[in-house]
Short mmCIF file of C-alpha atoms in Angstrom, two decimals:
data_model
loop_
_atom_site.label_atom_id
_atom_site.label_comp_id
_atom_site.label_asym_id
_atom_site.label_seq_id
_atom_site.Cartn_x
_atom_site.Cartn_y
_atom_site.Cartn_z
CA UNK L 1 -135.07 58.83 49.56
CA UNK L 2 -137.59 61.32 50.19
CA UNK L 3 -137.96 60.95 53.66
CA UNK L 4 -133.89 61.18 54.36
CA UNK L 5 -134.34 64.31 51.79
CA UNK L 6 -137.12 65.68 54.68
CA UNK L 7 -135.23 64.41 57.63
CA UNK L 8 -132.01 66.31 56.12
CA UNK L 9 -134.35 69.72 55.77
CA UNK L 10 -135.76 69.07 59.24
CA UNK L 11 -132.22 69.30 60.48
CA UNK L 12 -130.79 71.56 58.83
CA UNK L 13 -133.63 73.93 60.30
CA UNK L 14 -133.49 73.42 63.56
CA UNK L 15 -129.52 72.75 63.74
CA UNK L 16 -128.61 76.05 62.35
CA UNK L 17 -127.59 78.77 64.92
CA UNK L 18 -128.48 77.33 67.74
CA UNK L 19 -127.03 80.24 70.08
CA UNK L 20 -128.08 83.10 68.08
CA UNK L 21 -130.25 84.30 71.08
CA UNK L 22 -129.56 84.30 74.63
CA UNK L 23 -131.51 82.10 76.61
CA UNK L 24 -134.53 83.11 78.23
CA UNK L 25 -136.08 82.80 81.54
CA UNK L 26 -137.74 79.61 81.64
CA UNK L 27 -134.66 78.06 79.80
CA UNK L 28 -132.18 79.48 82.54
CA UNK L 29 -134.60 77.79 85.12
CA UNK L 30 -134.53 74.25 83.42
CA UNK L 31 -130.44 74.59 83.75
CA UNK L 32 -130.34 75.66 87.24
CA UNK L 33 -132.63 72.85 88.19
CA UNK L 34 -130.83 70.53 86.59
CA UNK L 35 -127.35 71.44 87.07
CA UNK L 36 -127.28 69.88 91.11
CA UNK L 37 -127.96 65.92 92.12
CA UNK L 38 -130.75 64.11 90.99
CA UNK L 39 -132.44 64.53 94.70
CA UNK L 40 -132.03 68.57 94.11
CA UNK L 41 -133.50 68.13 90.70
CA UNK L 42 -136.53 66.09 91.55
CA UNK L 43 -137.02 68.62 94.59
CA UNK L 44 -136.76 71.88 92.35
CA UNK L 45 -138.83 70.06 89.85
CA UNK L 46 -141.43 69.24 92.43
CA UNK L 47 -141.95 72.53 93.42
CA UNK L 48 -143.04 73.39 89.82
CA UNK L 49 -145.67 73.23 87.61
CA UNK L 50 -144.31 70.36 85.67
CA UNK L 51 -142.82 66.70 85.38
CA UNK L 52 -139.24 66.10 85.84
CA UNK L 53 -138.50 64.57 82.28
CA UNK L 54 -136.67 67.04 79.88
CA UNK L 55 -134.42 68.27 82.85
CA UNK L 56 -133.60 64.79 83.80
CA UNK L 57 -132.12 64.58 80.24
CA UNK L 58 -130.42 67.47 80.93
CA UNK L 59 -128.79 66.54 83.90
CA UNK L 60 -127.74 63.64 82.03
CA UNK L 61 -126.34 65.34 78.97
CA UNK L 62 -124.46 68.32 80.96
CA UNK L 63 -122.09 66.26 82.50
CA UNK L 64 -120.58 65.34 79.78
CA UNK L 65 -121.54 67.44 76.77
CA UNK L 66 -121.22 70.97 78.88
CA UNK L 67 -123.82 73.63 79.40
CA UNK L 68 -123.15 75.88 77.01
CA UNK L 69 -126.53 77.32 74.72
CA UNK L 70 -126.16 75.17 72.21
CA UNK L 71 -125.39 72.22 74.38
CA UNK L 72 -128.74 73.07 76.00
CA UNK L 73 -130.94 73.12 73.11
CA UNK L 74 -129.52 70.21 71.40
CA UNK L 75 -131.67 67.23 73.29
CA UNK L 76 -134.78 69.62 71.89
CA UNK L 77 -133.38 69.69 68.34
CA UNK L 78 -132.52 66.32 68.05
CA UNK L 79 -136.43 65.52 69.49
CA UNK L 80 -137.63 67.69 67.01
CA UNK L 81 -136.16 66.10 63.95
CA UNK L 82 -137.40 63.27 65.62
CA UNK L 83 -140.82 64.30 65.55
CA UNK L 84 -140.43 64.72 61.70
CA UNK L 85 -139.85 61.12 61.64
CA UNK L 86 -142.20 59.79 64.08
CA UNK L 87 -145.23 61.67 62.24
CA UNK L 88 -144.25 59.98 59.06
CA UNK L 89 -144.85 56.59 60.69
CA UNK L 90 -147.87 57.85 62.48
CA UNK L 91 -149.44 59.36 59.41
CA UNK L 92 -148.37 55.84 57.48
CA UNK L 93 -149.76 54.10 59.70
CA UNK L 94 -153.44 56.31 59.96
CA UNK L 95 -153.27 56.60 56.00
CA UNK L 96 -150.66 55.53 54.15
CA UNK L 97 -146.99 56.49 52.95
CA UNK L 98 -148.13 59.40 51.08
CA UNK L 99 -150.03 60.94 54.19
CA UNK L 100 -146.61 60.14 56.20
CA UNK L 101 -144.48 62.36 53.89
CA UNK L 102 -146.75 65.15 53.53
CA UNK L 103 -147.39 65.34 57.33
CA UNK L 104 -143.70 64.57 57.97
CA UNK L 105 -143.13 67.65 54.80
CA UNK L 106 -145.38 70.27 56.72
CA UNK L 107 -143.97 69.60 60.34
CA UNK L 108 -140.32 70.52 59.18
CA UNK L 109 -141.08 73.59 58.12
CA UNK L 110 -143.76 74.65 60.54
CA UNK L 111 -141.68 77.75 62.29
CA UNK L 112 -144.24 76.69 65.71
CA UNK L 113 -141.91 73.75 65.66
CA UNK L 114 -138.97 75.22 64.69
CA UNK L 115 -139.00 77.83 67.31
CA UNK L 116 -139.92 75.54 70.09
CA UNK L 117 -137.17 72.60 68.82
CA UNK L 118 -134.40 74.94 69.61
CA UNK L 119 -135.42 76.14 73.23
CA UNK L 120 -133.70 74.21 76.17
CA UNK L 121 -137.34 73.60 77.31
CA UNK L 122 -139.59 70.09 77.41
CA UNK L 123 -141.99 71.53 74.38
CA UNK L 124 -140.15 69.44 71.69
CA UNK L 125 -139.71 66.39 74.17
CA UNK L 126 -143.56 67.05 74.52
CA UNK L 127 -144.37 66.66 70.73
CA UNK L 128 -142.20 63.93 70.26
CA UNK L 129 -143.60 61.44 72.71
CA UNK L 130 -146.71 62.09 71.84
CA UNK L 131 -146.23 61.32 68.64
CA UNK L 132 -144.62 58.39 69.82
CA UNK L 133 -147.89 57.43 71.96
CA UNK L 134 -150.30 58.18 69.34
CA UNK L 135 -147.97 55.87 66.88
CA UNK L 136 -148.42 52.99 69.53
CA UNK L 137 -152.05 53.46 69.81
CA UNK L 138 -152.45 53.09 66.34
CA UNK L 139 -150.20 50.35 65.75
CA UNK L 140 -152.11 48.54 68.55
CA UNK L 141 -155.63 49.59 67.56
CA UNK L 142 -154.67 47.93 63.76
CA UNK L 143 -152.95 44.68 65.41
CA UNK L 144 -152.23 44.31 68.98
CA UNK L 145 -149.09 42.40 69.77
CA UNK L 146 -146.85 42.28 72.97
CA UNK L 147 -144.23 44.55 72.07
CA UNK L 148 -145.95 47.09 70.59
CA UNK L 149 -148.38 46.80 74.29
CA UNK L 150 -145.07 47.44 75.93
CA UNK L 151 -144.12 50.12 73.43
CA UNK L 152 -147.76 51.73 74.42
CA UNK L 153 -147.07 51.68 77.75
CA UNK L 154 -143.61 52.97 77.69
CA UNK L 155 -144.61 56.03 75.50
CA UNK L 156 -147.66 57.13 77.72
CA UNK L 157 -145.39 56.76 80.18
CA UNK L 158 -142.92 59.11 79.02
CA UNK L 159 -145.93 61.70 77.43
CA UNK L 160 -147.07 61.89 80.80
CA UNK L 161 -143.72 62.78 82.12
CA UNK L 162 -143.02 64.99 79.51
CA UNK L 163 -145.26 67.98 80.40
CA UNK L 164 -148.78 68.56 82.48
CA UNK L 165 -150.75 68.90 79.41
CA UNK L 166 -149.92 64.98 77.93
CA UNK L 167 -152.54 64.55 80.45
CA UNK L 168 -155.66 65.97 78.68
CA UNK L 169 -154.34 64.28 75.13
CA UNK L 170 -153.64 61.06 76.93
CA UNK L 171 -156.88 61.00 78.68
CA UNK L 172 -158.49 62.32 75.40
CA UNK L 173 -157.43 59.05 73.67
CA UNK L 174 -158.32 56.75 76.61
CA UNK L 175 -162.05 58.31 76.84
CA UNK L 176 -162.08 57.86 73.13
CA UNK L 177 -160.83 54.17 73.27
CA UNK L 178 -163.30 53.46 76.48
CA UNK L 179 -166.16 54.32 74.18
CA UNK L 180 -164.72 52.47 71.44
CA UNK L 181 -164.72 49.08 73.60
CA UNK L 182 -168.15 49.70 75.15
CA UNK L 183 -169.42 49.76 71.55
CA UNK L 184 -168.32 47.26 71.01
CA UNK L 185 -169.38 45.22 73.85
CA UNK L 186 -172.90 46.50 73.48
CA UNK L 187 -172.93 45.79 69.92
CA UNK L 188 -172.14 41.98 70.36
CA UNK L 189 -173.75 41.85 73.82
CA UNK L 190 -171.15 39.69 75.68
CA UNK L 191 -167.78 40.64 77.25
CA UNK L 192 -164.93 41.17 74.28
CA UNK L 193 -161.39 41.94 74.73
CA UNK L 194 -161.18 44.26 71.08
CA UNK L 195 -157.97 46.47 69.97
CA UNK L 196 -159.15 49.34 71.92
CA UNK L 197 -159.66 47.46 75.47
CA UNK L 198 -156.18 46.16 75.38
CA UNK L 199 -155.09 49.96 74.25
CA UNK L 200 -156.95 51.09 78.05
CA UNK L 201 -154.94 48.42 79.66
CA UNK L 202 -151.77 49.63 78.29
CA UNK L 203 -152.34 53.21 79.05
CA UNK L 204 -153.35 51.81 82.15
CA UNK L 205 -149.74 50.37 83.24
CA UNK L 206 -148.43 54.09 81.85
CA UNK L 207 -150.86 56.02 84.47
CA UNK L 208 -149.92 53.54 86.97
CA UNK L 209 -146.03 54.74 86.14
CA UNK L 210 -146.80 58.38 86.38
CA UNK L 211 -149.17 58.24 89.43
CA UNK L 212 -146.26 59.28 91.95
CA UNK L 213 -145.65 62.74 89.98
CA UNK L 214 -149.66 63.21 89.72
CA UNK L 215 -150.04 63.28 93.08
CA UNK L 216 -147.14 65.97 93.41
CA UNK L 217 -148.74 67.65 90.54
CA UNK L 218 -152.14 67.35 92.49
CA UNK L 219 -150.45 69.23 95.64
CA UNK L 220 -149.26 72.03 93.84
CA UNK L 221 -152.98 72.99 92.33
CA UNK L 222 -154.28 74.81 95.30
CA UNK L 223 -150.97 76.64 95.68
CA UNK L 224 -151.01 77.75 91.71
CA UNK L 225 -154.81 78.35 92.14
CA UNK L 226 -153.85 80.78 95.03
CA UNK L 227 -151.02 82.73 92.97
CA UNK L 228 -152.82 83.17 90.35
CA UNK L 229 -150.86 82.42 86.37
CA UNK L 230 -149.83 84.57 84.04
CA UNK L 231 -151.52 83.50 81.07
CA UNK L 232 -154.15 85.70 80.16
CA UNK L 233 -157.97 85.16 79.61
CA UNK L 234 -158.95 83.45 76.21
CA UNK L 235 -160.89 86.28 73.98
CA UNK L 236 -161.40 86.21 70.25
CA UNK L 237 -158.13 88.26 70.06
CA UNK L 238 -156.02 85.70 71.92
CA UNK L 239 -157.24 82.57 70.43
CA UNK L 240 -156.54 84.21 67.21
CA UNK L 241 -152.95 84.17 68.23
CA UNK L 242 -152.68 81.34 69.17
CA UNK L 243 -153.72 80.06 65.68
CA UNK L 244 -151.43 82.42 64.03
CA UNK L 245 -148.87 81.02 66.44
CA UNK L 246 -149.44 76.74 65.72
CA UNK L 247 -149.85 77.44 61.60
CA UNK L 248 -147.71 80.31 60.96
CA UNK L 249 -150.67 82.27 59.43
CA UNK L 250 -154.32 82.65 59.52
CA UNK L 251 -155.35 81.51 56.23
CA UNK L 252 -153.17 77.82 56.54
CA UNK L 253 -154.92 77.63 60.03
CA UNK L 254 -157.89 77.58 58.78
CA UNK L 255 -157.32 75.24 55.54
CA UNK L 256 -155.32 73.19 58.11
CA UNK L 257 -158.39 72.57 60.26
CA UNK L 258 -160.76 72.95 57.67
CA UNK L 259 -158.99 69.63 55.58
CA UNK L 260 -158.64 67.77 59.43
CA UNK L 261 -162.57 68.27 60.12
CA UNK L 262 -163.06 66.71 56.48
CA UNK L 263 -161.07 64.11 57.35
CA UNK L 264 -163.80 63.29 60.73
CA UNK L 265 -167.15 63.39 58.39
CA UNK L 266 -165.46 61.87 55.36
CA UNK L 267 -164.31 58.53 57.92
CA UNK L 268 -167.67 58.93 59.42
CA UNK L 269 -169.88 58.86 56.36
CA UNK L 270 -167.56 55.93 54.94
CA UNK L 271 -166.73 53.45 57.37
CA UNK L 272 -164.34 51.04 56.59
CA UNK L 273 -163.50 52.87 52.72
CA UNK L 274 -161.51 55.82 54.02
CA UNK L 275 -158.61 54.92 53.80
CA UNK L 276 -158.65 51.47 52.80
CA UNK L 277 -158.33 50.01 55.97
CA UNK L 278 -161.19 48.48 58.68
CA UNK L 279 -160.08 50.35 61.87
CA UNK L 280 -159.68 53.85 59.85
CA UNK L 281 -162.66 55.08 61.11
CA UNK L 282 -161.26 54.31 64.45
CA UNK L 283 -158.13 55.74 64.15
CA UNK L 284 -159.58 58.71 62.98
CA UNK L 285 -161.60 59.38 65.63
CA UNK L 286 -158.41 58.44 68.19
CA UNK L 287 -156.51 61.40 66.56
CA UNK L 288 -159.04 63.35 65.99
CA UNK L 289 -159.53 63.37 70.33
CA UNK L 290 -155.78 63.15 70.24
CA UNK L 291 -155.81 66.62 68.83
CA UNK L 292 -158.69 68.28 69.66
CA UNK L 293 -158.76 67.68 73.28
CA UNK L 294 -156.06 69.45 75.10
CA UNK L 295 -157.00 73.07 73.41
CA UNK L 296 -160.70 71.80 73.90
CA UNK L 297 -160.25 70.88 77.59
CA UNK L 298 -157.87 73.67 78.56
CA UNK L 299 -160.22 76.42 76.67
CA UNK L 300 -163.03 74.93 79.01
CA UNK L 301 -161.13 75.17 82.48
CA UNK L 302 -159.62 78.45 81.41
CA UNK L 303 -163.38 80.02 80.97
CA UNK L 304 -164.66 78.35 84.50
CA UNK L 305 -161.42 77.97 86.26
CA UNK L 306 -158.61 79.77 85.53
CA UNK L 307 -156.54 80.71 82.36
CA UNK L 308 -154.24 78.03 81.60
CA UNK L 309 -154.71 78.14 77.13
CA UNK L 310 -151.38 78.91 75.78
CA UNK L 311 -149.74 78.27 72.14
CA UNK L 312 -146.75 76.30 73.13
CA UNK L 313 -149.08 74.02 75.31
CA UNK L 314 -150.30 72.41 72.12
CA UNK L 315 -147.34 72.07 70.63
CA UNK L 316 -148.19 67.94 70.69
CA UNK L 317 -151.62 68.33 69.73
CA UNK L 318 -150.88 70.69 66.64
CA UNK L 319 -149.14 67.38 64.94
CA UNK L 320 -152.54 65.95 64.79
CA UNK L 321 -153.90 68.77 62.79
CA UNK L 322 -151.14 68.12 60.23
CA UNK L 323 -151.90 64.55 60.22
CA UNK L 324 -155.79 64.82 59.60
CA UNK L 325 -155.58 67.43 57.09
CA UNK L 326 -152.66 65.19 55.03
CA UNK L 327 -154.80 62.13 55.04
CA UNK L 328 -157.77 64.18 53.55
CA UNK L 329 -155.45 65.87 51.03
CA UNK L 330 -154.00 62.33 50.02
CA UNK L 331 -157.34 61.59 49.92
CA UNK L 332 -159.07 63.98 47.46
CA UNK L 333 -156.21 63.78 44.86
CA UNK L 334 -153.21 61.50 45.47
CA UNK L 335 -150.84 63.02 42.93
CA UNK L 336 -152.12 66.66 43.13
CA UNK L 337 -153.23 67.73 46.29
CA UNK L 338 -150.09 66.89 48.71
CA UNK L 339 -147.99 68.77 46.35
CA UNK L 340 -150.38 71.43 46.23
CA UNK L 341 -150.86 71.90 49.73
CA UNK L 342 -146.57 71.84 50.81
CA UNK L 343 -146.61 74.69 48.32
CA UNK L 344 -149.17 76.27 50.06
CA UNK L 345 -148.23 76.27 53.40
CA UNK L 346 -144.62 77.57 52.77
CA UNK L 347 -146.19 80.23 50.93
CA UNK L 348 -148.61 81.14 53.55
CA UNK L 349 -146.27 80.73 56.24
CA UNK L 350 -142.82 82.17 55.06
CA UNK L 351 -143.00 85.45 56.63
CA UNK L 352 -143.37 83.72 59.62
CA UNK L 353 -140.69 80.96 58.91
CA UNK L 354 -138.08 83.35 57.83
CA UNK L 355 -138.83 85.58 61.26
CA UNK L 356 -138.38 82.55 63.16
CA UNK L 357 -135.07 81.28 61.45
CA UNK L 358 -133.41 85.46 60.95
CA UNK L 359 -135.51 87.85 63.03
CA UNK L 360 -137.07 86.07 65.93
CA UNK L 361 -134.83 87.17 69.28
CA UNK L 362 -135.30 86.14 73.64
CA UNK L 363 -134.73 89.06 75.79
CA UNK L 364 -130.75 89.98 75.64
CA UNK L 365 -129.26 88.37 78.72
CA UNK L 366 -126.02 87.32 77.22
CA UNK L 367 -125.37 91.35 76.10
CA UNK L 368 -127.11 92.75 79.44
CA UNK L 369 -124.19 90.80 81.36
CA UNK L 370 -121.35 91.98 78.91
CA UNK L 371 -122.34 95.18 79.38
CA UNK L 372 -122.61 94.70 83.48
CA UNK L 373 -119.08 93.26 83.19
CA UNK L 374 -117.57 96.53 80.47
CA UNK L 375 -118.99 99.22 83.49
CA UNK L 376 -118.61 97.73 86.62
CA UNK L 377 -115.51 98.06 88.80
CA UNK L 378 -113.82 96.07 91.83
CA UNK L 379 -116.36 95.62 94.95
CA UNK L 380 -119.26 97.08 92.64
CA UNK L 381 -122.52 95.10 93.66
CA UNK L 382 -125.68 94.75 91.51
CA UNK L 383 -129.38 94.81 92.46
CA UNK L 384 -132.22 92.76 90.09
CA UNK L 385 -135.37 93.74 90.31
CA UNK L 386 -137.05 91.03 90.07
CA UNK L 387 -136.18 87.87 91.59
CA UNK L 388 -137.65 85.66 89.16
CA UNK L 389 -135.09 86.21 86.50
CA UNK L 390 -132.10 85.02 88.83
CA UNK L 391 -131.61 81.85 87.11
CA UNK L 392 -130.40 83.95 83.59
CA UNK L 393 -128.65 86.55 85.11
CA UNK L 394 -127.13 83.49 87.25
CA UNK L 395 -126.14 81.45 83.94
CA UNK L 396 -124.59 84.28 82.39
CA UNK L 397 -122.68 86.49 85.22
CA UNK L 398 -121.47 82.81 86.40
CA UNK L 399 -121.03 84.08 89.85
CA UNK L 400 -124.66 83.65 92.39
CA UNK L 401 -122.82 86.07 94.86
CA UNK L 402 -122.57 89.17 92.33
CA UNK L 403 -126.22 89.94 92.46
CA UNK L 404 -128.72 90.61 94.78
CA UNK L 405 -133.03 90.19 94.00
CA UNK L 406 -134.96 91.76 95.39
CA UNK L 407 -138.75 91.56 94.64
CA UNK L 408 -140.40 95.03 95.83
CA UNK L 409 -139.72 98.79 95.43
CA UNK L 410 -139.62 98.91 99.37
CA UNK L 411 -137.26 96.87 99.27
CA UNK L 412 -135.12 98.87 96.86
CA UNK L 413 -135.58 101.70 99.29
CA UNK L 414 -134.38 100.02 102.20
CA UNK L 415 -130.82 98.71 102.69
CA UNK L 416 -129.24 98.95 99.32
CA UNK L 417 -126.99 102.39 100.14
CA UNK L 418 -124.27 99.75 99.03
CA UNK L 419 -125.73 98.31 95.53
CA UNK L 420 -124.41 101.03 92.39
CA UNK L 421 -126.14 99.09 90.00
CA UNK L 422 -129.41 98.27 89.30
CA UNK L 423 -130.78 95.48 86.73
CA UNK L 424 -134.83 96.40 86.23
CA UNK L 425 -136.59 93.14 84.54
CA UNK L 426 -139.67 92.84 82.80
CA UNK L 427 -142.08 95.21 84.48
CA UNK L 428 -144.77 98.03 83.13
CA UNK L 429 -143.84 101.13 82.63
CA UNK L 430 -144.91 102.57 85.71
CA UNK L 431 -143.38 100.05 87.70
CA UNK L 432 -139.55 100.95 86.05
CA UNK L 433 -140.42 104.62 87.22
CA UNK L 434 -140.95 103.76 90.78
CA UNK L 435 -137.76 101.20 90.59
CA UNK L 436 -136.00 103.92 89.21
CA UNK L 437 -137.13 106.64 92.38
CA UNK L 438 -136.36 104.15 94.58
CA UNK L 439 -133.05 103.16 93.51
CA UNK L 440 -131.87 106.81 93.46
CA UNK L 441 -134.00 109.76 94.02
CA UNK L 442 -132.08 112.22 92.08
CA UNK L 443 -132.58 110.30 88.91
CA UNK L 444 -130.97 108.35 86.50
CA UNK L 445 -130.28 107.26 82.93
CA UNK L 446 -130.29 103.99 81.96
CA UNK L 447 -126.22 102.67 81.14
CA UNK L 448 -127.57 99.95 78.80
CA UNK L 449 -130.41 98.72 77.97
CA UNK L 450 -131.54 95.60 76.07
CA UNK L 451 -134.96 93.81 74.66
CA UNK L 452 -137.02 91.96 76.51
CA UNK L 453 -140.62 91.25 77.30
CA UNK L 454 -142.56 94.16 79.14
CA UNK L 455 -142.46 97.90 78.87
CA UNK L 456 -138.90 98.38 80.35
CA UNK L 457 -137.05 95.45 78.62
CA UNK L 458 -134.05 94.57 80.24
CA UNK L 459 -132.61 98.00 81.68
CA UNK L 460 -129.01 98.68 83.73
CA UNK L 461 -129.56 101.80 85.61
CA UNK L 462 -126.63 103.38 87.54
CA UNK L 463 -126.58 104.92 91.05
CA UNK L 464 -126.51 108.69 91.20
CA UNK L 465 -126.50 108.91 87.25
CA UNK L 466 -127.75 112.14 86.64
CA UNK L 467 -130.27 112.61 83.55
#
């Protein structure tokens, strides 16, 4: 009863409103990859920085369901209740029922989660098979059986397709469960096929499934590595928001992680007591490298490499915090302290949660466009600067032919007598001056202008416009 009670909540969360905000860039790019064949999908896909998984659902769903907002975001909303479900089994499984509802309790109304469980994006398919994974490894580290080896291999399978960074979880837990089986090799001193060797060969088989995408992956390194990313470098000041980002607030973050690391030297200094069961230790340390690796690995090659730490990256990861810190809660006071600490992350966090579910807006394509379409007359023809926000202007002015990008103020200079509208995306402040110049040198006013990311938002200027 209490879980459908949390399953309900979960849903009713992430259901509500689904098109309140336009959709963004990224989420305009997973429809127009996914909207051709399955060859043009799988090219487009290839060509990113990602695996083909979440817009392969979408190509299936579209079809038949439409491609309207909503439509969109409901394969992420559906995987994010999911999610809430799956962590109650994992933490069930790790700790008990108790641990399950309180980590299952804290994930449905985590607004991280929220946010990212309505997007038309792969971040809740991300979170959900890895939960999925890290179930199976669990299940097979406490009793290895042939379906649940298939079930492992199937669901690091699909991690792995889900997003680039299942890689540095998933490898994460295989180091972990190498070590594990050397152990315990050296400890009896003879060849032994234990739980966590036959986890390696299972996540074997999935690595073996994903190895045609990691070598595409693998190609497009040195072209990333050339372009440079966006992401920026990983000071005191951005890790800090990324924190605030996974818990919602500061002060949860840090009882969040506090209660996980407990959970580590607690299972440590009693082996086999934890939790009542003889692999907890085990399966502690699994979820612990579950968790802690991605931001760990990606905080390393962002400081010697190149930036690549970002909050909605660890959106699988953060799950594991929530897990760890409800077994140690369950721990220290069954009756008390899961209570207590549900009441004290919605506290902590509702700010946050009710920005998320009232406040929390994308930049404004769906008004930019019905603003375009109030002003514009017959054989009027509209420039974007810049070209990498053609997908949402695409989705929403339903017509590829009714805009032109271009991607440099010389090029606004140079053959666009023609173009009496100009659409100025996402740059600096200095940059929207020279776009403006060059667009039309005796000035102009912007004819509507709506939010987005970056000094000049999302900003219709017209030809000639006078100030």
């Amino acid at each position: 009863m209490t879980l459908a009670l949390i399953l309900a909540a979960a849903a009713l969360l992430r259901f509500q409103n689904l098109d309140r905000t336009s959709l963004w860039y990224d989420e305009a790019v997973s429809w127009n990859q996914s909207k051709g064949s399955l060859t043009e999908l799988l090219t487009a896909v290839a060509a990113d920085n990602y695996p083909p998984l979440h817009n392969i659902i979408l190509w299936l769903t579209m079809p038949i369901a439409g491609d309207s907002e909503t439509v969109l975001r409901l394969p992420s909303v559906l995987l994010g209740v999911l999610a809430v479900w799956l962590i109650y089994l994992t933490g069930k499984t790790l700790a008990g029922k108790t641990t399950g509802l309180l980590a299952a309790a804290l994930l449905t109304v985590s607004p991280f989660h929220i946010w990212y469980s309505t997007e038309a994006r792969m971040y809740a398919l991300l979170a959900a098979c890895g939960l999925a994974f890290l179930l199976m490894v669990l299940k097979t580290l406490e009793k290895p059986s042939a379906w649940r080896l298939i079930a492992l291999a199937l669901s690091g399978a699909l991690f792995l397709y889900s997003h680039i960074y299942a890689l540095l979880g998933f490898a994460s837990v295989g180091i972990t469960c190498a070590i594990l089986a050397l152990s315990s090799m050296f400890r009896s001193g003879r060849f032994v096929l234990s739980n966590a060797l036959t986890i390696c060969f299972a996540m074997a088989v999935s690595t073996i499934a994903f190895l045609p995408w990691l070598i595409i992956l693998a190609m497009r390194v040195k072209s990333v590595a050339e372009q440079g990313f966006w992401i920026a470098y990983p000071d005191t000041a951005f890790l800090a928001n990324i924190a605030f980002s996974l818990a919602g607030s500061l002060p949860l973050f840090w009882i969040l992680a506090g209660l996980a690391l407990a959970s580590l030297l607690a299972c440590l200094h009693l082996p086999g007591r934890y939790f009542g069961k003889p692999q907890s230790a085990n399966a502690v340390l699994i979820c612990l490298a579950y968790t802690a690796g991605p931001p760990l690995l990606a905080y390393l090659y962002s400081i010697f490499v190149q930036p690549i730490l970002f909050d909605r990256y660890l959106i699988a990861a953060w799950p594991g915090v929530i897990l760890l810190a409800s077994a140690t809660a369950q721990r220290l006071a069954p009756r008390v302290a899961p209570v207590a600490l549900l009441a004290l992350a919605i506290w902590l966090s509702y700010p946050e949660l009710k920005f998320t579910l009232l406040e929390r807006i994308r930049p404004e394509w769906r008004q930019i466009a019905q603003d375009y379409r109030a002003l514009t007359g017959e054989g009027d023809h509209l420039l974007l600067y810049k070209g990498f926000a053609a997908p949402a202007l695409s989705y929403y002015l339903r017509d590829p032919d009714a805009f032109t990008a271009v991607e440099t103020v010389d090029e606004l200079r140079q053959g666009t007598e023609n173009a009496r509208w100009l659409l100025v995306v996402h740059t600096s402040s200095e940059e929207m001056r020279a776009a403006e110049e060059a667009f039309s040198p005796r000035g102009n006013s912007p004819a509507a202008r709506r939010f987005g990311w970056g000094a000049s938002g999302l900003t219709l200027l017209e030809r000639g416009q006078a100030e």
